[in-house]
């Protein structure tokens, strides 16, 4: 039976190639069906029978979207029938229809988010309930059968919710075409790890089902190759060190733990951004432009900026569907007005913002996983972002007094390093095997830090030797250079394709051989499962 | 015209890539079959260093085999030349690769294939990767970039190393299992994954093509074997028209004493158990006239030396073998 657990597999490449061939040989109308068939085939290969959750979710948003649209149309029609003088009547009618729409949305959110909560968070809830029961001295334990969770549920559920909210807000028309909506929900390259797309981002491209263009094929292939390099050369190689240190942190000193926190941050970035390269590259082959999920996050000068560059589509989802609605809600508006009077124009709005921000980061933490370390991870970033806003006026004053130019390159460099260190600390808790383990590891960085491990061979205990560290260093520098060029606005893939054919071939061959020779695969390497697929 | 140009471009690119991979493979393939040269599972691959056409019996399988078959005992008792190609957690795709490699220099008459690996599931992708690694060694030996020397660029492979103990690993520890009734009769039949069926069929085809008799063997193991597995392999052996010896069901011919003959609670046999299994397989080969004795033949003179060395340096000195690295199946 076809089984796919990662994009970095022969199975995925075969499925992608087959999809390209069948997509190309069929006429326009059939191409859409080919794409849907391959999308469901991929999801079936990833999650088996659980593909039914995706289909049910699609059917549900299709129906609810039309329902919302009908209510909106009915409301407009009835309002149009009323004369200009019937203002009160109009107001009452609008309120009544708005209430109806809100009821539908509440039902829809409960249905979709409830399903996600039930499948993903029930074991965590039961585990904590049992701990609480045992704490009170009762010897009862709730038992739970293993719940099978479809891979990618956290991604497609957010897409479904975003679609319904956009229909509710009348940003988009409800799609009556089930095929187009199914393509939007199930488009196979992005179903496992995102990016979390909006209907307006991809539905039209998917529906156009244009023929495969040569330049798209080449550009998509280039991006897929680059993703493979990040994952196979770097993320999988670092796994040897990370797996061992996080599971046996008691055996290592603070230096190794700090190094491991940095390595995990690199691994997570290479794994997820590499996957996004494969996903976006695969979509590009079919002429579908997916939104970028990473914008060189390690050039961020603040944590707030970091989250505008890291997992961008998740950040914008939370901003558009949690932060803004909460900030604009009546209770928080009132709170802002009151706080502004008492705390002034800077700190006043911060209070209401903090409430909305708190909700965003609780959701962000929980979205990543059902565990206290994830909640802590969310709260850690909430506190850092809030602190950043609170102390900003003071920081400006201090830098002015010290005659430090905030726009200078050294200061910017300092900010980048500071942000990176904070991100690494957050990732340490994120990866730690439980919150207690996270705190113990963090404590060791300060209480048991020594450079002795640099000399005693500890770093070579994980199945990694000097050459492994060298190749990690070289690859990181290579990606850093590419990132700097991109940050300066250079379009590397475009500039490669403008070169003569011999140089193009040489670059492709070099990249392919680099992956084949320096990739951490075969032998005793165990490839790390795609990290974000589990969220 | 544009399409033609693009197709030509793609063909040139592919041809260039294949050429580069072939050249790189010549560089990365180990130049000798030793650990220092980066040979994979160098002990199991020691048969490549044996004299040409000198190995009549091959034992290909996982740790069940390298713990349970003593080729030098077989030599001493009957003059049969065998080599034990057991590796830890060996997937069947690698078993197939070992058989292919053996045919470069040897013409074995009999292949004993351990059946435990038949139930070690692997994906078709793993099979494809292993086979691709045999065609383009850069895929299997890419990690040798760490140990490349000047000779890797100039020399061609010349495999001349062989393991003195012919692949057998000596263990004497005794740890009896808790449950010895692992073969409870049953009509159930455990299914075999598609990739493994393909591998066993390919092994059988290769054996038929090269006049090798394929015999499936289940080594006694309380923790790895049971009746549904026996039924599954028996059915497969019938389909493939090959012999199947389940030593778990032959207590009289191969009388394993579970209180003395296992080193890890019934998972693997120790030397005492291995001697019994080897004795049985030797008598099986004799009874069925499958191979000839080479005792006294000067071409095989070093086998006597190896046996003496095995008895003094390994058995006599009680030199226990290290644990093997287990190959990742997927």
Short mmCIF file of C-alpha atoms in Angstrom, two decimals, chain B residues 246-247 249-256 276-277 279-281 283 287:
data_model
loop_
_atom_site.label_atom_id
_atom_site.label_comp_id
_atom_site.label_asym_id
_atom_site.label_seq_id
_atom_site.Cartn_x
_atom_site.Cartn_y
_atom_site.Cartn_z
CA UNK B 246 12.03 -24.56 10.52
CA UNK B 247 14.45 -25.63 13.24
CA UNK B 249 9.89 -27.51 14.92
CA UNK B 250 12.78 -29.98 14.82
CA UNK B 251 13.61 -30.54 18.51
CA UNK B 252 14.99 -33.99 17.86
CA UNK B 253 17.23 -33.11 14.93
CA UNK B 254 18.29 -29.82 16.49
CA UNK B 255 17.84 -30.30 20.25
CA UNK B 256 18.11 -26.78 21.65
CA UNK B 276 23.83 -27.79 17.33
CA UNK B 277 22.35 -25.74 14.48
CA UNK B 279 25.72 -29.78 13.03
CA UNK B 280 22.16 -30.17 11.80
CA UNK B 281 22.67 -28.06 8.66
CA UNK B 283 24.11 -33.25 8.10
CA UNK B 287 22.14 -36.18 3.31
#
